[in-house]
Amino acid sequence: MDAVRLIVTSRRALAGSEDGPRIMTEAWQAYALAQAIGSRLAVSGPPELRGEALGLTELAGRGCGVLDTPPLDVADLRAARLTDLGDARRALLDLATLLVELGMALVAVASAAVDEGTYWQCMEAIDAADESRDRVREMLRRMAARDGEIRERHRAAG
């Protein structure tokens, strides 16, 4: 399945999550998906994105690591269904949106947390979401700069 479809599925699942444990499960899923997308870009993406993509992979891995691993069957793991990036720009735009929504959902869980462990898991996961989103934005900026350079070369040649 392509990245955009998986991100849309994750956004819907996150939006439909009504309690803290479900939101935290969806957060873990979102980080695993971001990690898979970053890994795919690091290996086969444009060279100018590879460093940031590796950073995204590490940060998203940290997001997974600070949250309790949910009891998911491998068939339910969205990241495992990633077969194609598709439109990398669209995937990164949608991933940035997912990370913003994830951060907001985790703020709500942290605010309602009755135990300190959940609170701190959320705070660290929020930090990972923010830093991951920054990496995604940097990749989008680099893509835009590259596209601008290509258009400029075409204008100069034409």
PDB file of C-alpha atoms in Angstrom:
ATOM      1  CA  MET A   1       0.000   0.000   0.000  1.00  0.00           C
ATOM      2  CA  ASP A   2       1.301   3.467  -0.726  1.00  0.00           C
ATOM      3  CA  ALA A   3       2.353   5.888   2.004  1.00  0.00           C
ATOM      4  CA  VAL A   4      -0.427   8.424   1.449  1.00  0.00           C
ATOM      5  CA  ARG A   5      -3.168   5.813   1.879  1.00  0.00           C
ATOM      6  CA  LEU A   6      -1.537   4.488   5.046  1.00  0.00           C
ATOM      7  CA  ILE A   7      -1.175   7.999   6.463  1.00  0.00           C
ATOM      8  CA  VAL A   8      -4.840   8.741   5.719  1.00  0.00           C
ATOM      9  CA  THR A   9      -5.781   5.499   7.468  1.00  0.00           C
ATOM     10  CA  SER A  10      -3.659   6.496  10.474  1.00  0.00           C
ATOM     11  CA  ARG A  11      -5.200   9.970  10.618  1.00  0.00           C
ATOM     12  CA  ARG A  12      -8.704   8.502  10.586  1.00  0.00           C
ATOM     13  CA  ALA A  13      -7.834   5.952  13.259  1.00  0.00           C
ATOM     14  CA  LEU A  14      -6.289   8.658  15.454  1.00  0.00           C
ATOM     15  CA  ALA A  15      -9.312  10.923  14.991  1.00  0.00           C
ATOM     16  CA  GLY A  16     -11.609   8.031  15.921  1.00  0.00           C
ATOM     17  CA  SER A  17      -9.681   7.185  19.090  1.00  0.00           C
ATOM     18  CA  GLU A  18     -11.670   8.210  22.117  1.00  0.00           C
ATOM     19  CA  ASP A  19      -9.537   7.178  25.082  1.00  0.00           C
ATOM     20  CA  GLY A  20      -5.940   7.480  26.197  1.00  0.00           C
ATOM     21  CA  PRO A  21      -4.874   3.882  25.605  1.00  0.00           C
ATOM     22  CA  ARG A  22      -6.268   3.895  22.054  1.00  0.00           C
ATOM     23  CA  ILE A  23      -4.633   7.252  21.279  1.00  0.00           C
ATOM     24  CA  MET A  24      -1.314   5.935  22.559  1.00  0.00           C
ATOM     25  CA  THR A  25      -1.683   2.837  20.372  1.00  0.00           C
ATOM     26  CA  GLU A  26      -2.362   5.061  17.367  1.00  0.00           C
ATOM     27  CA  ALA A  27       0.623   7.211  18.315  1.00  0.00           C
ATOM     28  CA  TRP A  28       2.826   4.126  18.281  1.00  0.00           C
ATOM     29  CA  GLN A  29       1.379   3.151  14.881  1.00  0.00           C
ATOM     30  CA  ALA A  30       2.034   6.655  13.526  1.00  0.00           C
ATOM     31  CA  TYR A  31       5.643   6.612  14.713  1.00  0.00           C
ATOM     32  CA  ALA A  32       6.206   3.166  13.201  1.00  0.00           C
ATOM     33  CA  LEU A  33       4.804   4.430   9.900  1.00  0.00           C
ATOM     34  CA  ALA A  34       6.951   7.590  10.012  1.00  0.00           C
ATOM     35  CA  GLN A  35       9.968   5.402  10.724  1.00  0.00           C
ATOM     36  CA  ALA A  36       9.176   3.194   7.716  1.00  0.00           C
ATOM     37  CA  ILE A  37       8.698   6.208   5.437  1.00  0.00           C
ATOM     38  CA  GLY A  38      11.934   7.778   6.647  1.00  0.00           C
ATOM     39  CA  SER A  39      13.771   4.521   6.103  1.00  0.00           C
ATOM     40  CA  ARG A  40      12.389   4.179   2.580  1.00  0.00           C
ATOM     41  CA  LEU A  41      13.405   7.764   1.733  1.00  0.00           C
ATOM     42  CA  ALA A  42      16.853   7.254   3.237  1.00  0.00           C
ATOM     43  CA  VAL A  43      17.464   4.226   1.037  1.00  0.00           C
ATOM     44  CA  SER A  44      15.795   5.189  -2.233  1.00  0.00           C
ATOM     45  CA  GLY A  45      14.847   8.845  -1.982  1.00  0.00           C
ATOM     46  CA  PRO A  46      16.565  11.822  -3.568  1.00  0.00           C
ATOM     47  CA  PRO A  47      20.142  12.221  -2.293  1.00  0.00           C
ATOM     48  CA  GLU A  48      19.454  15.651  -0.788  1.00  0.00           C
ATOM     49  CA  LEU A  49      16.796  14.126   1.496  1.00  0.00           C
ATOM     50  CA  ARG A  50      18.701  11.119   2.772  1.00  0.00           C
ATOM     51  CA  GLY A  51      20.288  12.734   5.835  1.00  0.00           C
ATOM     52  CA  GLU A  52      17.002  14.229   7.019  1.00  0.00           C
ATOM     53  CA  ALA A  53      15.219  10.953   6.241  1.00  0.00           C
ATOM     54  CA  LEU A  54      17.679   9.086   8.467  1.00  0.00           C
ATOM     55  CA  GLY A  55      17.004  11.644  11.184  1.00  0.00           C
ATOM     56  CA  LEU A  56      13.267  11.083  10.798  1.00  0.00           C
ATOM     57  CA  THR A  57      13.798   7.337  11.108  1.00  0.00           C
ATOM     58  CA  GLU A  58      15.734   7.812  14.349  1.00  0.00           C
ATOM     59  CA  LEU A  59      13.260  10.290  15.844  1.00  0.00           C
ATOM     60  CA  ALA A  60      10.231   8.193  14.947  1.00  0.00           C
ATOM     61  CA  GLY A  61      12.000   5.186  16.440  1.00  0.00           C
ATOM     62  CA  ARG A  62      12.451   7.193  19.619  1.00  0.00           C
ATOM     63  CA  GLY A  63       8.711   7.949  19.537  1.00  0.00           C
ATOM     64  CA  CYS A  64       7.963   4.227  19.390  1.00  0.00           C
ATOM     65  CA  GLY A  65      10.512   3.553  22.096  1.00  0.00           C
ATOM     66  CA  VAL A  66       9.059   5.933  24.682  1.00  0.00           C
ATOM     67  CA  LEU A  67       5.570   4.474  24.326  1.00  0.00           C
ATOM     68  CA  ASP A  68       4.550   1.063  25.552  1.00  0.00           C
ATOM     69  CA  THR A  69       4.458  -1.332  22.612  1.00  0.00           C
ATOM     70  CA  PRO A  70       0.814  -2.097  21.932  1.00  0.00           C
ATOM     71  CA  PRO A  71      -0.369  -5.683  21.612  1.00  0.00           C
ATOM     72  CA  LEU A  72      -0.772  -5.612  17.822  1.00  0.00           C
ATOM     73  CA  ASP A  73      -0.890  -8.497  15.425  1.00  0.00           C
ATOM     74  CA  VAL A  74       1.612  -8.077  12.574  1.00  0.00           C
ATOM     75  CA  ALA A  75      -1.347  -7.868  10.163  1.00  0.00           C
ATOM     76  CA  ASP A  76      -2.549  -4.785  12.069  1.00  0.00           C
ATOM     77  CA  LEU A  77       0.784  -2.973  11.822  1.00  0.00           C
ATOM     78  CA  ARG A  78       0.313  -0.283   9.156  1.00  0.00           C
ATOM     79  CA  ALA A  79       4.031   0.293   8.701  1.00  0.00           C
ATOM     80  CA  ALA A  80       4.423  -3.334   7.603  1.00  0.00           C
ATOM     81  CA  ARG A  81       1.975  -2.656   4.750  1.00  0.00           C
ATOM     82  CA  LEU A  82       4.102   0.112   3.237  1.00  0.00           C
ATOM     83  CA  THR A  83       5.055  -1.052  -0.237  1.00  0.00           C
ATOM     84  CA  ASP A  84       5.488   2.231  -2.094  1.00  0.00           C
ATOM     85  CA  LEU A  85       6.098   5.875  -1.259  1.00  0.00           C
ATOM     86  CA  GLY A  86       4.068   7.060  -4.203  1.00  0.00           C
ATOM     87  CA  ASP A  87       4.191  10.851  -4.436  1.00  0.00           C
ATOM     88  CA  ALA A  88       6.924  11.677  -1.918  1.00  0.00           C
ATOM     89  CA  ARG A  89       5.880  15.336  -1.589  1.00  0.00           C
ATOM     90  CA  ARG A  90       2.246  14.423  -0.900  1.00  0.00           C
ATOM     91  CA  ALA A  91       3.344  11.716   1.560  1.00  0.00           C
ATOM     92  CA  LEU A  92       5.549  14.188   3.448  1.00  0.00           C
ATOM     93  CA  LEU A  93       2.817  16.848   3.553  1.00  0.00           C
ATOM     94  CA  ASP A  94       0.330  14.318   4.893  1.00  0.00           C
ATOM     95  CA  LEU A  95       2.881  12.931   7.353  1.00  0.00           C
ATOM     96  CA  ALA A  96       3.509  16.441   8.698  1.00  0.00           C
ATOM     97  CA  THR A  97      -0.229  16.841   9.248  1.00  0.00           C
ATOM     98  CA  LEU A  98      -0.437  13.465  10.994  1.00  0.00           C
ATOM     99  CA  LEU A  99       2.427  14.452  13.300  1.00  0.00           C
ATOM    100  CA  VAL A 100       0.690  17.727  14.230  1.00  0.00           C
ATOM    101  CA  GLU A 101      -2.558  15.887  14.971  1.00  0.00           C
ATOM    102  CA  LEU A 102      -0.628  13.283  16.923  1.00  0.00           C
ATOM    103  CA  GLY A 103       1.017  15.923  19.069  1.00  0.00           C
ATOM    104  CA  MET A 104      -2.368  17.508  19.865  1.00  0.00           C
ATOM    105  CA  ALA A 105      -3.908  14.152  20.748  1.00  0.00           C
ATOM    106  CA  LEU A 106      -0.990  13.339  23.043  1.00  0.00           C
ATOM    107  CA  VAL A 107      -1.346  16.716  24.782  1.00  0.00           C
ATOM    108  CA  ALA A 108      -4.947  15.762  25.578  1.00  0.00           C
ATOM    109  CA  VAL A 109      -3.863  12.382  26.956  1.00  0.00           C
ATOM    110  CA  ALA A 110      -1.079  13.972  29.033  1.00  0.00           C
ATOM    111  CA  SER A 111      -3.510  16.554  30.417  1.00  0.00           C
ATOM    112  CA  ALA A 112      -5.918  13.834  31.541  1.00  0.00           C
ATOM    113  CA  ALA A 113      -3.260  11.389  32.764  1.00  0.00           C
ATOM    114  CA  VAL A 114      -3.838  10.111  36.272  1.00  0.00           C
ATOM    115  CA  ASP A 115      -0.400   8.559  36.611  1.00  0.00           C
ATOM    116  CA  GLU A 116       3.015  10.085  36.202  1.00  0.00           C
ATOM    117  CA  GLY A 117       4.247   7.311  33.870  1.00  0.00           C
ATOM    118  CA  THR A 118       1.587   8.022  31.257  1.00  0.00           C
ATOM    119  CA  TYR A 119       2.185  11.748  31.562  1.00  0.00           C
ATOM    120  CA  TRP A 120       5.923  11.442  30.911  1.00  0.00           C
ATOM    121  CA  GLN A 121       5.445   8.951  28.080  1.00  0.00           C
ATOM    122  CA  CYS A 122       3.176  11.484  26.413  1.00  0.00           C
ATOM    123  CA  MET A 123       5.569  14.376  27.002  1.00  0.00           C
ATOM    124  CA  GLU A 124       8.474  12.497  25.439  1.00  0.00           C
ATOM    125  CA  ALA A 125       6.269  11.317  22.575  1.00  0.00           C
ATOM    126  CA  ILE A 126       5.118  14.913  21.970  1.00  0.00           C
ATOM    127  CA  ASP A 127       8.750  15.978  21.759  1.00  0.00           C
ATOM    128  CA  ALA A 128       9.452  13.197  19.253  1.00  0.00           C
ATOM    129  CA  ALA A 129       6.428  14.275  17.173  1.00  0.00           C
ATOM    130  CA  ASP A 130       7.622  17.886  17.085  1.00  0.00           C
ATOM    131  CA  GLU A 131      11.166  16.957  16.123  1.00  0.00           C
ATOM    132  CA  SER A 132       9.914  14.468  13.514  1.00  0.00           C
ATOM    133  CA  ARG A 133       7.675  17.140  12.028  1.00  0.00           C
ATOM    134  CA  ASP A 134      10.671  19.493  11.843  1.00  0.00           C
ATOM    135  CA  ARG A 135      12.589  16.861   9.840  1.00  0.00           C
ATOM    136  CA  VAL A 136       9.642  16.403   7.497  1.00  0.00           C
ATOM    137  CA  ARG A 137       9.396  20.172   6.968  1.00  0.00           C
ATOM    138  CA  GLU A 138      13.109  20.341   6.201  1.00  0.00           C
ATOM    139  CA  MET A 139      12.726  17.587   3.598  1.00  0.00           C
ATOM    140  CA  LEU A 140       9.833  19.504   2.019  1.00  0.00           C
ATOM    141  CA  ARG A 141      11.944  22.675   1.997  1.00  0.00           C
ATOM    142  CA  ARG A 142      14.803  20.843   0.285  1.00  0.00           C
ATOM    143  CA  MET A 143      12.440  19.371  -2.293  1.00  0.00           C
ATOM    144  CA  ALA A 144      11.056  22.838  -3.055  1.00  0.00           C
ATOM    145  CA  ALA A 145      14.575  24.264  -3.385  1.00  0.00           C
ATOM    146  CA  ARG A 146      15.580  21.441  -5.730  1.00  0.00           C
ATOM    147  CA  ASP A 147      12.458  21.961  -7.839  1.00  0.00           C
ATOM    148  CA  GLY A 148      13.162  25.702  -8.001  1.00  0.00           C
ATOM    149  CA  GLU A 149      16.695  25.050  -9.199  1.00  0.00           C
ATOM    150  CA  ILE A 150      15.414  22.690 -11.893  1.00  0.00           C
ATOM    151  CA  ARG A 151      12.843  25.250 -13.098  1.00  0.00           C
ATOM    152  CA  GLU A 152      15.538  27.944 -13.144  1.00  0.00           C
ATOM    153  CA  ARG A 153      17.832  25.744 -15.271  1.00  0.00           C
ATOM    154  CA  HIS A 154      14.985  25.056 -17.719  1.00  0.00           C
ATOM    155  CA  ARG A 155      14.252  28.786 -18.030  1.00  0.00           C
ATOM    156  CA  ALA A 156      17.922  29.560 -18.609  1.00  0.00           C
ATOM    157  CA  ALA A 157      18.225  26.811 -21.240  1.00  0.00           C
ATOM    158  CA  GLY A 158      14.962  27.683 -23.010  1.00  0.00           C
TER     159      GLY A 158
END
